[in-house]
Amino acid sequence: MTTDTTATKAKEETVEELSSAIGSYELMVIINPELREADLKKETDAIEKWVEKNKGKISVSDLWGKRNLAYRIKQHLEGYYAVFNFALPTDRAPAMNKMLRLEKGIIRYLLLTLPKDYVYVSYKEIKKEIGKAEPEKKVAEVVIEKKIKTAVETRHVASEPKPKEEPKKETAAEEKKKEEKSAEPVDKDLDAKLDKILGGNLDF
Amino acid sequence: MKRTIFSTAQKHVPGKRRCTFCTNQMKHVDYKDMSAIRPFVDFMKRIKSSYYTGVCLNHQKELSRAIKRARFMATLPYVQ
């Protein structure tokens, strides 16, 4: 009898172990972009709480923020992206699928099992790498931009001679005025001299 | 994390073809890592064949899976 009881106990234990076999999962979620920030937090918190309720452990929760979608999903062109990595009992995964399907704020989700030697790289680091990778391309782009700029400038010079001539005319007019202004006192002096001379002549 | 360079300009020369994922010692292709996926997608966003890119069969399978996941999550379009 004792052996039987031990056997049954062992069986129960094995069943429990099987039921509590833990798998590592990754969840990517696109949340409705029209939600407010508070509601967005509610959505993400709801997911985290659900996992913790079901004897899971969250290792990563990364909010990517608002991103443009490559195509329309439920008539949305944008979406809040969020990624979670967590350990969860394997028999709870289908329930999680159902929960995510019924959640209203979630536009689309992807629940995956992770490979064993997986290291999560955060979105910020990926962005940084993209930023590092871009300048190499930009050097060539900058050169092209410079060429285009110089070309455009030369074109402007070629195509717009009129506006540059106008200020010249103005300057010419101003110079004439100045000459007139400067010439007036000279004339007065000349008049005076002439008068003197003429007067002198008349005196003769 | 080291920045990996993914080149698709592999000449189809026997003995010279090398899988970029094997040379970078990557076991898996991540669907979130767009810098890894982008070189292996056509201008029309179709998957390039391994005949031209030189990716080994195991990694080509991983790649196609990653691309399809990225498409599903709208980080990559199905067609352009």
mmCIF file of C-alpha atoms in Angstrom:
data_model
loop_
_atom_site.group_PDB
_atom_site.id
_atom_site.type_symbol
_atom_site.label_atom_id
_atom_site.label_comp_id
_atom_site.label_asym_id
_atom_site.label_seq_id
_atom_site.Cartn_x
_atom_site.Cartn_y
_atom_site.Cartn_z
ATOM 1 C CA MET A 1 0.000 0.000 0.000
ATOM 2 C CA THR A 2 2.761 2.310 0.923
ATOM 3 C CA THR A 3 4.413 1.736 -2.422
ATOM 4 C CA ASP A 4 1.124 2.582 -4.174
ATOM 5 C CA THR A 5 0.757 5.828 -2.282
ATOM 6 C CA THR A 6 4.311 6.794 -3.043
ATOM 7 C CA ALA A 7 3.707 5.921 -6.666
ATOM 8 C CA THR A 8 0.592 8.085 -6.810
ATOM 9 C CA LYS A 9 2.431 10.886 -5.081
ATOM 10 C CA ALA A 10 5.249 10.597 -7.561
ATOM 11 C CA LYS A 11 2.712 10.626 -10.388
ATOM 12 C CA GLU A 12 1.086 13.770 -9.027
ATOM 13 C CA GLU A 13 4.445 15.423 -8.708
ATOM 14 C CA THR A 14 5.352 14.538 -12.257
ATOM 15 C CA VAL A 15 2.004 15.880 -13.460
ATOM 16 C CA GLU A 16 2.592 19.082 -11.549
ATOM 17 C CA GLU A 17 6.073 19.363 -12.976
ATOM 18 C CA LEU A 18 4.762 18.825 -16.466
ATOM 19 C CA SER A 19 2.039 21.396 -15.975
ATOM 20 C CA SER A 20 4.499 23.873 -14.519
ATOM 21 C CA ALA A 21 7.096 23.446 -17.263
ATOM 22 C CA ILE A 22 8.238 26.996 -17.888
ATOM 23 C CA GLY A 23 8.951 28.364 -21.293
ATOM 24 C CA SER A 24 10.495 31.675 -22.285
ATOM 25 C CA TYR A 25 8.314 33.845 -24.503
ATOM 26 C CA GLU A 26 8.491 37.058 -26.399
ATOM 27 C CA LEU A 27 5.478 39.230 -27.024
ATOM 28 C CA MET A 28 5.351 42.135 -29.456
ATOM 29 C CA VAL A 29 2.269 44.299 -29.324
ATOM 30 C CA ILE A 30 0.960 47.143 -31.451
ATOM 31 C CA ILE A 31 -1.358 49.331 -29.396
ATOM 32 C CA ASN A 32 -3.965 51.732 -30.751
ATOM 33 C CA PRO A 33 -2.240 55.101 -31.404
ATOM 34 C CA GLU A 34 -5.358 57.125 -30.581
ATOM 35 C CA LEU A 35 -5.174 56.158 -26.906
ATOM 36 C CA ARG A 36 -3.945 58.651 -24.333
ATOM 37 C CA GLU A 37 -0.730 57.991 -22.435
ATOM 38 C CA ALA A 38 -2.601 56.948 -19.295
ATOM 39 C CA ASP A 39 -4.656 54.424 -21.259
ATOM 40 C CA LEU A 40 -1.498 53.187 -22.961
ATOM 41 C CA LYS A 41 0.034 52.537 -19.552
ATOM 42 C CA LYS A 42 -3.120 50.687 -18.540
ATOM 43 C CA GLU A 43 -2.762 48.384 -21.535
ATOM 44 C CA THR A 44 0.889 47.563 -20.846
ATOM 45 C CA ASP A 45 0.253 47.198 -17.112
ATOM 46 C CA ALA A 46 -2.649 44.867 -17.818
ATOM 47 C CA ILE A 47 -0.343 42.565 -19.787
ATOM 48 C CA GLU A 48 2.325 42.624 -17.053
ATOM 49 C CA LYS A 49 -0.244 41.960 -14.334
ATOM 50 C CA TRP A 50 -1.735 39.069 -16.289
ATOM 51 C CA VAL A 51 1.690 37.461 -16.607
ATOM 52 C CA GLU A 52 2.426 37.889 -12.904
ATOM 53 C CA LYS A 53 -0.981 36.466 -11.999
ATOM 54 C CA ASN A 54 -0.255 33.344 -14.002
ATOM 55 C CA LYS A 55 3.027 32.594 -12.225
ATOM 56 C CA GLY A 56 5.178 34.237 -14.848
ATOM 57 C CA LYS A 57 8.196 36.510 -14.556
ATOM 58 C CA ILE A 58 8.816 39.500 -16.771
ATOM 59 C CA SER A 59 12.461 40.046 -17.688
ATOM 60 C CA VAL A 60 12.109 42.761 -20.324
ATOM 61 C CA SER A 61 9.432 45.372 -21.012
ATOM 62 C CA ASP A 62 10.525 47.755 -23.727
ATOM 63 C CA LEU A 63 8.320 50.556 -25.053
ATOM 64 C CA TRP A 64 9.381 51.468 -28.573
ATOM 65 C CA GLY A 65 6.963 54.372 -28.789
ATOM 66 C CA LYS A 66 4.951 55.591 -31.743
ATOM 67 C CA ARG A 67 6.038 54.308 -35.139
ATOM 68 C CA ASN A 68 4.669 54.449 -38.632
ATOM 69 C CA LEU A 69 3.193 51.192 -39.862
ATOM 70 C CA ALA A 70 4.274 49.774 -43.201
ATOM 71 C CA TYR A 71 0.617 49.342 -44.166
ATOM 72 C CA ARG A 72 -2.818 50.024 -42.743
ATOM 73 C CA ILE A 73 -3.966 47.869 -39.810
ATOM 74 C CA LYS A 74 -7.606 48.388 -38.845
ATOM 75 C CA GLN A 75 -7.402 51.764 -40.608
ATOM 76 C CA HIS A 76 -4.487 52.954 -38.463
ATOM 77 C CA LEU A 77 -1.290 54.251 -40.052
ATOM 78 C CA GLU A 78 0.585 54.517 -36.743
ATOM 79 C CA GLY A 79 0.957 52.377 -33.648
ATOM 80 C CA TYR A 80 2.584 52.170 -30.255
ATOM 81 C CA TYR A 81 5.054 49.289 -30.248
ATOM 82 C CA ALA A 82 5.908 47.394 -27.065
ATOM 83 C CA VAL A 83 8.007 44.279 -26.536
ATOM 84 C CA PHE A 84 7.934 41.957 -23.515
ATOM 85 C CA ASN A 85 10.154 39.031 -22.645
ATOM 86 C CA PHE A 86 8.924 36.740 -19.897
ATOM 87 C CA ALA A 87 8.886 33.228 -18.525
ATOM 88 C CA LEU A 88 5.480 31.600 -18.332
ATOM 89 C CA PRO A 89 4.112 28.108 -17.611
ATOM 90 C CA THR A 90 3.656 26.556 -21.029
ATOM 91 C CA ASP A 91 0.040 25.555 -20.470
ATOM 92 C CA ARG A 92 -0.878 29.219 -19.919
ATOM 93 C CA ALA A 93 0.243 30.337 -23.375
ATOM 94 C CA PRO A 94 -3.048 29.574 -25.164
ATOM 95 C CA ALA A 95 -4.918 31.483 -22.455
ATOM 96 C CA MET A 96 -2.598 34.411 -23.028
ATOM 97 C CA ASN A 97 -3.307 34.250 -26.751
ATOM 98 C CA LYS A 98 -7.011 34.451 -26.016
ATOM 99 C CA MET A 99 -6.546 37.343 -23.578
ATOM 100 C CA LEU A 100 -4.557 39.316 -26.160
ATOM 101 C CA ARG A 101 -7.134 38.609 -28.849
ATOM 102 C CA LEU A 102 -9.930 39.980 -26.694
ATOM 103 C CA GLU A 103 -8.050 43.094 -25.559
ATOM 104 C CA LYS A 104 -9.568 46.098 -27.328
ATOM 105 C CA GLY A 105 -6.605 48.465 -27.315
ATOM 106 C CA ILE A 106 -4.311 45.980 -29.050
ATOM 107 C CA ILE A 107 -4.321 46.188 -32.840
ATOM 108 C CA ARG A 108 -1.931 43.294 -33.444
ATOM 109 C CA TYR A 109 0.269 40.994 -31.406
ATOM 110 C CA LEU A 110 2.883 38.299 -31.913
ATOM 111 C CA LEU A 111 3.604 35.709 -29.231
ATOM 112 C CA LEU A 112 6.710 33.605 -29.804
ATOM 113 C CA THR A 113 8.843 31.083 -27.968
ATOM 114 C CA LEU A 114 12.433 32.232 -27.607
ATOM 115 C CA PRO A 115 15.559 30.252 -28.447
ATOM 116 C CA LYS A 116 17.699 29.182 -25.502
ATOM 117 C CA ASP A 117 20.693 31.457 -26.009
ATOM 118 C CA TYR A 118 18.738 34.610 -26.694
ATOM 119 C CA VAL A 119 19.878 38.066 -25.537
ATOM 120 C CA TYR A 120 17.448 40.940 -25.868
ATOM 121 C CA VAL A 121 18.816 44.058 -27.578
ATOM 122 C CA SER A 122 16.842 47.149 -26.618
ATOM 123 C CA TYR A 123 15.337 49.424 -29.250
ATOM 124 C CA LYS A 124 17.580 52.313 -28.171
ATOM 125 C CA GLU A 125 20.730 50.314 -28.904
ATOM 126 C CA ILE A 126 19.380 49.267 -32.275
ATOM 127 C CA LYS A 127 18.632 52.924 -33.033
ATOM 128 C CA LYS A 128 22.139 53.911 -31.946
ATOM 129 C CA GLU A 129 23.624 51.340 -34.279
ATOM 130 C CA ILE A 130 21.519 52.633 -37.106
ATOM 131 C CA GLY A 131 22.769 56.135 -36.236
ATOM 132 C CA LYS A 132 26.354 54.896 -36.310
ATOM 133 C CA ALA A 133 25.825 53.154 -39.610
ATOM 134 C CA GLU A 134 24.218 56.152 -41.299
ATOM 135 C CA PRO A 135 27.129 58.675 -41.348
ATOM 136 C CA GLU A 136 29.155 56.462 -43.671
ATOM 137 C CA LYS A 137 26.416 56.871 -46.218
ATOM 138 C CA LYS A 138 25.984 60.532 -45.346
ATOM 139 C CA VAL A 139 29.532 61.446 -46.414
ATOM 140 C CA ALA A 140 28.664 60.570 -49.987
ATOM 141 C CA GLU A 141 25.266 62.219 -49.623
ATOM 142 C CA VAL A 142 26.841 65.421 -48.307
ATOM 143 C CA VAL A 143 29.207 65.562 -51.266
ATOM 144 C CA ILE A 144 26.274 65.148 -53.627
ATOM 145 C CA GLU A 145 24.304 67.787 -51.728
ATOM 146 C CA LYS A 146 27.219 70.216 -51.988
ATOM 147 C CA LYS A 147 27.456 69.601 -55.710
ATOM 148 C CA ILE A 148 23.722 70.199 -56.068
ATOM 149 C CA LYS A 149 23.953 73.375 -53.968
ATOM 150 C CA THR A 150 26.793 74.787 -56.044
ATOM 151 C CA ALA A 151 24.931 73.867 -59.206
ATOM 152 C CA VAL A 152 21.789 75.556 -57.918
ATOM 153 C CA GLU A 153 23.742 78.679 -56.927
ATOM 154 C CA THR A 154 25.358 78.917 -60.336
ATOM 155 C CA ARG A 155 21.930 78.454 -61.882
ATOM 156 C CA HIS A 156 20.551 81.240 -59.714
ATOM 157 C CA VAL A 157 23.349 83.497 -60.822
ATOM 158 C CA ALA A 158 22.705 82.594 -64.433
ATOM 159 C CA SER A 159 18.925 82.838 -64.218
ATOM 160 C CA GLU A 160 18.638 85.921 -62.021
ATOM 161 C CA PRO A 161 20.818 88.728 -63.377
ATOM 162 C CA LYS A 162 17.939 91.250 -63.203
ATOM 163 C CA PRO A 163 17.637 91.634 -59.399
ATOM 164 C CA LYS A 164 21.359 92.198 -59.141
ATOM 165 C CA GLU A 165 21.256 94.941 -61.759
ATOM 166 C CA GLU A 166 18.476 96.817 -59.989
ATOM 167 C CA PRO A 167 20.521 97.633 -56.889
ATOM 168 C CA LYS A 168 23.300 98.778 -59.188
ATOM 169 C CA LYS A 169 20.883 101.218 -60.819
ATOM 170 C CA GLU A 170 19.858 102.413 -57.375
ATOM 171 C CA THR A 171 23.448 102.929 -56.410
ATOM 172 C CA ALA A 172 24.012 104.740 -59.660
ATOM 173 C CA ALA A 173 21.024 106.981 -58.945
ATOM 174 C CA GLU A 174 22.263 107.632 -55.432
ATOM 175 C CA GLU A 175 25.687 108.490 -56.728
ATOM 176 C CA LYS A 176 24.117 110.931 -59.190
ATOM 177 C CA LYS A 177 22.145 112.510 -56.341
ATOM 178 C CA LYS A 178 25.306 112.741 -54.287
ATOM 179 C CA GLU A 179 27.068 114.329 -57.212
ATOM 180 C CA GLU A 180 24.191 116.786 -57.570
ATOM 181 C CA LYS A 181 24.316 117.547 -53.836
ATOM 182 C CA SER A 182 28.062 117.982 -53.955
ATOM 183 C CA ALA A 183 27.764 119.944 -57.190
ATOM 184 C CA GLU A 184 25.258 122.503 -55.773
ATOM 185 C CA PRO A 185 27.635 124.194 -53.335
ATOM 186 C CA VAL A 186 30.340 124.189 -55.998
ATOM 187 C CA ASP A 187 27.914 125.929 -58.296
ATOM 188 C CA LYS A 188 27.114 128.522 -55.610
ATOM 189 C CA ASP A 189 30.803 129.158 -55.153
ATOM 190 C CA LEU A 190 31.202 129.405 -58.849
ATOM 191 C CA ASP A 191 28.274 131.834 -59.037
ATOM 192 C CA ALA A 192 29.833 133.955 -56.321
ATOM 193 C CA LYS A 193 33.177 133.887 -58.090
ATOM 194 C CA LEU A 194 31.539 134.627 -61.376
ATOM 195 C CA ASP A 195 29.609 137.494 -59.828
ATOM 196 C CA LYS A 196 32.818 138.794 -58.379
ATOM 197 C CA ILE A 197 34.601 138.353 -61.645
ATOM 198 C CA LEU A 198 31.686 139.757 -63.598
ATOM 199 C CA GLY A 199 31.311 142.561 -61.100
ATOM 200 C CA GLY A 200 34.986 143.156 -61.361
ATOM 201 C CA ASN A 201 34.651 143.082 -65.089
ATOM 202 C CA LEU A 202 31.756 145.491 -64.893
ATOM 203 C CA ASP A 203 33.794 147.714 -62.704
ATOM 204 C CA PHE A 204 36.354 147.828 -65.412
ATOM 205 C CA MET B 1 26.836 44.684 -29.046
ATOM 206 C CA LYS B 2 29.187 44.823 -31.976
ATOM 207 C CA ARG B 3 27.962 46.317 -35.177
ATOM 208 C CA THR B 4 27.721 43.630 -37.795
ATOM 209 C CA ILE B 5 28.063 44.270 -41.473
ATOM 210 C CA PHE B 6 25.744 42.347 -43.751
ATOM 211 C CA SER B 7 26.883 42.172 -47.309
ATOM 212 C CA THR B 8 24.747 40.705 -50.042
ATOM 213 C CA ALA B 9 27.309 41.311 -52.740
ATOM 214 C CA GLN B 10 28.527 37.736 -52.745
ATOM 215 C CA LYS B 11 29.857 36.604 -56.042
ATOM 216 C CA HIS B 12 28.530 33.296 -57.204
ATOM 217 C CA VAL B 13 31.917 31.677 -57.414
ATOM 218 C CA PRO B 14 32.275 28.115 -56.155
ATOM 219 C CA GLY B 15 34.477 28.058 -53.079
ATOM 220 C CA LYS B 16 34.137 31.814 -52.541
ATOM 221 C CA ARG B 17 30.487 31.908 -51.452
ATOM 222 C CA ARG B 18 30.181 32.663 -47.764
ATOM 223 C CA CYS B 19 27.092 33.082 -45.595
ATOM 224 C CA THR B 20 27.261 36.470 -43.819
ATOM 225 C CA PHE B 21 25.394 35.092 -40.820
ATOM 226 C CA CYS B 22 27.875 32.242 -40.474
ATOM 227 C CA THR B 23 30.841 34.640 -40.709
ATOM 228 C CA ASN B 24 29.241 36.885 -38.052
ATOM 229 C CA GLN B 25 28.568 33.779 -35.909
ATOM 230 C CA MET B 26 24.858 34.499 -35.562
ATOM 231 C CA LYS B 27 22.779 31.466 -34.755
ATOM 232 C CA HIS B 28 19.412 33.127 -35.144
ATOM 233 C CA VAL B 29 18.036 35.960 -37.237
ATOM 234 C CA ASP B 30 15.925 38.377 -35.229
ATOM 235 C CA TYR B 31 12.774 39.790 -36.818
ATOM 236 C CA LYS B 32 13.246 43.072 -34.873
ATOM 237 C CA ASP B 33 16.762 43.682 -36.224
ATOM 238 C CA MET B 34 15.962 45.553 -39.401
ATOM 239 C CA SER B 35 19.604 46.261 -40.236
ATOM 240 C CA ALA B 36 20.084 42.496 -40.580
ATOM 241 C CA ILE B 37 16.970 41.957 -42.668
ATOM 242 C CA ARG B 38 17.026 44.940 -45.009
ATOM 243 C CA PRO B 39 19.951 43.865 -47.241
ATOM 244 C CA PHE B 40 18.217 40.567 -47.984
ATOM 245 C CA VAL B 41 15.057 42.167 -49.302
ATOM 246 C CA ASP B 42 14.471 43.305 -52.857
ATOM 247 C CA PHE B 43 13.514 46.832 -53.959
ATOM 248 C CA MET B 44 9.990 45.477 -54.279
ATOM 249 C CA LYS B 45 10.393 43.971 -50.768
ATOM 250 C CA ARG B 46 10.593 40.407 -52.014
ATOM 251 C CA ILE B 47 13.006 37.988 -50.362
ATOM 252 C CA LYS B 48 16.236 37.764 -52.315
ATOM 253 C CA SER B 49 17.192 34.251 -53.275
ATOM 254 C CA SER B 50 20.229 32.696 -51.612
ATOM 255 C CA TYR B 51 21.628 32.056 -55.101
ATOM 256 C CA TYR B 52 22.532 35.756 -55.270
ATOM 257 C CA THR B 53 23.156 36.536 -51.568
ATOM 258 C CA GLY B 54 25.191 33.454 -50.690
ATOM 259 C CA VAL B 55 23.292 32.715 -47.472
ATOM 260 C CA CYS B 56 23.440 29.096 -46.332
ATOM 261 C CA LEU B 57 20.272 27.041 -46.239
ATOM 262 C CA ASN B 58 19.785 27.030 -42.461
ATOM 263 C CA HIS B 59 20.155 30.785 -42.254
ATOM 264 C CA GLN B 60 18.008 31.349 -45.341
ATOM 265 C CA LYS B 61 15.184 29.524 -43.582
ATOM 266 C CA GLU B 62 15.701 31.605 -40.427
ATOM 267 C CA LEU B 63 15.838 34.759 -42.559
ATOM 268 C CA SER B 64 12.622 34.036 -44.418
ATOM 269 C CA ARG B 65 10.886 33.360 -41.103
ATOM 270 C CA ALA B 66 12.201 36.650 -39.681
ATOM 271 C CA ILE B 67 11.106 38.590 -42.759
ATOM 272 C CA LYS B 68 7.617 37.101 -42.610
ATOM 273 C CA ARG B 69 7.330 37.999 -38.923
ATOM 274 C CA ALA B 70 8.511 41.546 -39.616
ATOM 275 C CA ARG B 71 5.897 41.797 -42.356
ATOM 276 C CA PHE B 72 3.170 40.620 -40.007
ATOM 277 C CA MET B 73 4.157 43.251 -37.428
ATOM 278 C CA ALA B 74 4.153 45.992 -40.105
ATOM 279 C CA THR B 75 7.829 46.893 -39.686
ATOM 280 C CA LEU B 76 8.332 45.723 -43.264
ATOM 281 C CA PRO B 77 5.796 45.998 -46.083
ATOM 282 C CA TYR B 78 4.545 42.964 -47.994
ATOM 283 C CA VAL B 79 4.874 44.743 -51.349
ATOM 284 C CA GLN B 80 5.969 48.111 -52.579
#
